[in-house]
Amino acid sequence: MMGVSEETHEIAGHSEARAASKAVAAALEAQRSVSGGAPSVNAILQVMGRRPDGYATAEGPNDLTADEAVRCLLDGGAA
């Protein structure tokens, strides 16, 4: 049986699911590219305007890439 979250994602469509998975993959890759003191994947996604599962927040995703989000977090700034 699917929970509310899974049903919502299924209804949202494949393009949103693809964008979410790409955002998570990009955040993971950006995190790996930083040596020591890398921000969490969740923090990277948050700066990108995405939830921890990669789907857009209610405000929607912004134009920052995962690499830009990491730089922003390392510089102590916010998006």
Coordinates of N, CA, C and O in Angstrom, one line a residue:
M1 N 0.8 -1.2 0.0 CA 0.0 0.0 0.0 C 0.9 1.2 0.0 O 1.9 1.3 0.7
M2 N 0.5 2.2 -0.8 CA 1.3 3.4 -0.9 C 0.9 4.4 0.1 O -0.3 4.6 0.4
G3 N 1.8 5.2 0.6 CA 1.5 6.3 1.5 C 1.2 7.5 0.7 O 1.3 7.6 -0.5
V4 N 0.8 8.6 1.4 CA 0.4 9.8 0.8 C 1.6 10.4 -0.1 O 1.4 10.8 -1.2
S5 N 2.8 10.3 0.4 CA 3.9 10.9 -0.3 C 4.2 10.1 -1.6 O 4.4 10.8 -2.6
E6 N 4.1 8.8 -1.6 CA 4.3 8.0 -2.8 C 3.2 8.3 -3.8 O 3.5 8.4 -5.0
E7 N 2.0 8.4 -3.3 CA 0.9 8.6 -4.3 C 1.0 10.0 -4.9 O 0.8 10.2 -6.1
T8 N 1.4 11.0 -4.1 CA 1.6 12.3 -4.7 C 2.7 12.3 -5.7 O 2.5 13.0 -6.8
H9 N 3.8 11.7 -5.4 CA 4.9 11.6 -6.4 C 4.5 10.9 -7.7 O 4.9 11.3 -8.8
E10 N 3.7 9.8 -7.5 CA 3.3 9.1 -8.7 C 2.4 9.9 -9.6 O 2.5 10.0 -10.8
I11 N 1.5 10.7 -9.0 CA 0.6 11.6 -9.7 C 1.3 12.7 -10.3 O 1.0 13.2 -11.4
A12 N 2.3 13.2 -9.7 CA 3.1 14.4 -10.2 C 3.7 14.1 -11.6 O 3.9 15.1 -12.3
G13 N 4.0 12.9 -11.9 CA 4.5 12.6 -13.2 C 6.0 12.3 -13.3 O 6.7 12.5 -12.3
H14 N 6.3 11.7 -14.4 CA 7.7 11.2 -14.6 C 8.7 12.4 -14.7 O 9.8 12.2 -14.3
S15 N 8.3 13.5 -15.3 CA 9.3 14.6 -15.5 C 9.7 15.1 -14.1 O 10.9 15.5 -13.9
E16 N 8.8 15.3 -13.2 CA 9.1 15.8 -11.9 C 10.0 14.7 -11.1 O 10.9 15.1 -10.4
A17 N 9.7 13.5 -11.3 CA 10.5 12.4 -10.6 C 11.9 12.4 -11.2 O 12.9 12.3 -10.4
R18 N 12.0 12.6 -12.5 CA 13.3 12.6 -13.1 C 14.1 13.9 -12.6 O 15.3 13.7 -12.3
A19 N 13.5 15.0 -12.5 CA 14.2 16.2 -12.1 C 14.6 16.1 -10.6 O 15.7 16.5 -10.2
A20 N 13.7 15.4 -9.8 CA 14.1 15.2 -8.4 C 15.3 14.3 -8.2 O 16.2 14.6 -7.5
S21 N 15.3 13.2 -9.0 CA 16.4 12.3 -8.9 C 17.7 12.9 -9.4 O 18.8 12.7 -8.8
K22 N 17.6 13.7 -10.4 CA 18.8 14.4 -10.9 C 19.3 15.4 -9.9 O 20.5 15.6 -9.8
A23 N 18.4 16.1 -9.2 CA 18.8 17.1 -8.2 C 19.6 16.4 -7.1 O 20.6 16.8 -6.6
V24 N 19.0 15.2 -6.6 CA 19.7 14.5 -5.6 C 21.1 14.0 -6.0 O 22.1 14.1 -5.3
A25 N 21.1 13.4 -7.2 CA 22.4 13.0 -7.8 C 23.4 14.1 -7.9 O 24.6 13.9 -7.5
A26 N 23.0 15.2 -8.3 CA 23.9 16.4 -8.5 C 24.4 16.9 -7.1 O 25.5 17.2 -6.9
A27 N 23.5 16.9 -6.1 CA 23.8 17.3 -4.8 C 24.9 16.3 -4.2 O 25.8 16.7 -3.5
L28 N 24.7 15.0 -4.4 CA 25.6 14.0 -3.9 C 27.0 14.2 -4.6 O 28.0 14.1 -3.9
E29 N 27.0 14.4 -5.9 CA 28.2 14.6 -6.6 C 28.9 15.9 -6.1 O 30.2 15.9 -5.9
A30 N 28.2 16.9 -5.9 CA 28.8 18.2 -5.5 C 29.4 18.0 -4.1 O 30.4 18.6 -3.8
Q31 N 28.7 17.3 -3.2 CA 29.2 17.0 -1.9 C 30.5 16.3 -1.9 O 31.4 16.6 -1.2
R32 N 30.6 15.3 -2.8 CA 31.8 14.5 -2.9 C 32.9 15.2 -3.4 O 34.1 14.9 -3.2
S33 N 32.7 16.3 -4.2 CA 33.7 17.1 -4.8 C 34.4 18.0 -3.8 O 35.5 18.5 -4.1
V34 N 33.9 18.1 -2.6 CA 34.5 19.0 -1.6 C 35.3 18.2 -0.7 O 34.9 17.2 -0.2
S35 N 36.5 18.6 -0.4 CA 37.4 17.9 0.5 C 37.2 18.5 1.9 O 37.5 19.7 2.1
G36 N 36.8 17.7 2.8 CA 36.6 18.1 4.2 C 35.6 19.2 4.4 O 35.5 20.2 3.7
G37 N 34.8 19.0 5.4 CA 33.8 20.0 5.8 C 32.7 20.2 4.8 O 32.1 21.3 4.7
A38 N 32.4 19.2 4.0 CA 31.3 19.4 3.0 C 29.9 19.5 3.6 O 29.6 18.9 4.6
P39 N 29.1 20.4 3.0 CA 27.7 20.5 3.6 C 26.9 19.2 3.3 O 27.3 18.5 2.4
S40 N 25.9 19.1 4.1 CA 25.0 17.9 3.9 C 24.3 18.0 2.5 O 24.0 19.1 2.0
V41 N 23.9 16.8 2.0 CA 23.1 16.8 0.8 C 21.8 17.5 1.0 O 21.3 18.3 0.2
N42 N 21.2 17.3 2.2 CA 19.9 18.0 2.5 C 20.1 19.6 2.4 O 19.3 20.3 1.9
A43 N 21.2 20.1 3.0 CA 21.5 21.5 3.0 C 21.7 22.0 1.5 O 21.2 23.1 1.2
I44 N 22.4 21.2 0.7 CA 22.6 21.6 -0.7 C 21.2 21.7 -1.4 O 20.9 22.6 -2.1
L45 N 20.4 20.6 -1.2 CA 19.1 20.6 -1.8 C 18.2 21.8 -1.4 O 17.5 22.4 -2.2
Q46 N 18.3 22.1 -0.1 CA 17.5 23.2 0.4 C 17.9 24.5 -0.2 O 17.0 25.3 -0.6
V47 N 19.2 24.8 -0.4 CA 19.7 26.0 -1.1 C 19.2 26.0 -2.5 O 18.9 27.0 -3.1
M48 N 19.1 24.8 -3.1 CA 18.6 24.7 -4.5 C 17.1 24.9 -4.6 O 16.5 24.8 -5.7
G49 N 16.4 25.0 -3.4 CA 14.9 25.1 -3.5 C 14.2 23.8 -3.6 O 13.1 23.7 -4.1
R50 N 14.9 22.7 -3.0 CA 14.3 21.4 -3.1 C 14.3 20.7 -1.7 O 15.0 21.1 -0.8
R51 N 13.4 19.8 -1.6 CA 13.2 19.0 -0.4 C 14.3 17.9 -0.3 O 14.9 17.7 -1.3
P52 N 14.4 17.3 0.8 CA 15.4 16.2 0.9 C 15.2 15.1 -0.1 O 16.2 14.4 -0.5
D53 N 14.0 14.9 -0.6 CA 13.8 13.8 -1.6 C 14.0 14.3 -3.0 O 13.8 13.6 -4.0
G54 N 14.4 15.6 -3.2 CA 14.8 16.2 -4.5 C 13.6 16.9 -5.1 O 13.8 17.6 -6.1
Y55 N 12.4 16.7 -4.7 CA 11.3 17.4 -5.3 C 11.3 18.9 -4.9 O 11.8 19.2 -3.8
A56 N 10.7 19.7 -5.7 CA 10.7 21.2 -5.5 C 10.0 21.5 -4.2 O 9.0 20.8 -3.9
T57 N 10.4 22.5 -3.5 CA 9.7 23.0 -2.3 C 8.5 23.8 -2.8 O 8.3 24.0 -4.0
A58 N 7.6 24.2 -1.9 CA 6.4 24.9 -2.3 C 6.8 26.2 -3.0 O 6.0 26.7 -3.9
E59 N 7.9 26.8 -2.7 CA 8.4 28.0 -3.3 C 8.9 27.7 -4.7 O 9.1 28.6 -5.5
G60 N 9.2 26.5 -5.0 CA 9.8 26.1 -6.2 C 11.3 26.1 -6.3 O 11.9 26.8 -5.4
P61 N 11.9 25.3 -7.2 CA 13.3 25.3 -7.3 C 13.8 26.6 -7.8 O 13.1 27.4 -8.5
N62 N 15.1 27.0 -7.5 CA 15.7 28.2 -8.0 C 16.7 27.8 -9.1 O 16.8 26.6 -9.5
D63 N 17.4 28.7 -9.6 CA 18.3 28.5 -10.7 C 19.7 28.0 -10.3 O 20.6 27.9 -11.2
L64 N 19.9 27.8 -9.0 CA 21.3 27.4 -8.6 C 21.5 26.0 -8.9 O 20.7 25.1 -8.7
T65 N 22.7 25.7 -9.3 CA 23.2 24.3 -9.5 C 23.6 23.8 -8.2 O 23.8 24.6 -7.2
A66 N 23.9 22.5 -8.1 CA 24.4 21.9 -6.8 C 25.7 22.5 -6.5 O 26.0 22.8 -5.3
D67 N 26.6 22.6 -7.5 CA 27.9 23.2 -7.2 C 27.8 24.6 -6.7 O 28.6 25.0 -5.8
E68 N 26.9 25.4 -7.3 CA 26.7 26.8 -6.8 C 26.2 26.8 -5.4 O 26.6 27.6 -4.5
A69 N 25.3 25.9 -5.1 CA 24.7 25.8 -3.7 C 25.8 25.4 -2.7 O 25.9 26.0 -1.6
V70 N 26.7 24.5 -3.1 CA 27.8 24.2 -2.2 C 28.7 25.4 -1.9 O 29.1 25.7 -0.8
R71 N 29.1 26.1 -3.0 CA 29.9 27.3 -2.8 C 29.2 28.3 -1.9 O 29.8 28.9 -1.1
C72 N 27.9 28.5 -2.1 CA 27.1 29.4 -1.3 C 27.2 29.0 0.2 O 27.4 29.8 1.1
L73 N 27.0 27.7 0.4 CA 27.1 27.2 1.8 C 28.5 27.3 2.4 O 28.6 27.7 3.6
L74 N 29.5 27.1 1.7 CA 30.8 27.1 2.2 C 31.2 28.6 2.4 O 32.0 28.9 3.3
D75 N 30.7 29.5 1.6 CA 31.0 30.9 1.8 C 30.1 31.5 2.9 O 30.3 32.7 3.2
G76 N 29.2 30.7 3.5 CA 28.4 31.2 4.6 C 27.2 32.0 4.2 O 26.5 32.6 5.0
G77 N 27.0 32.1 2.9 CA 25.8 32.9 2.4 C 24.6 32.0 2.2 O 24.6 30.8 2.4
A78 N 23.5 32.7 1.9 CA 22.3 32.0 1.6 C 21.9 32.3 0.2 O 22.2 33.4 -0.3
A79 N 21.1 31.5 -0.4 CA 20.6 31.7 -1.8 C 19.6 32.8 -1.8 O 18.9 33.1 -0.9

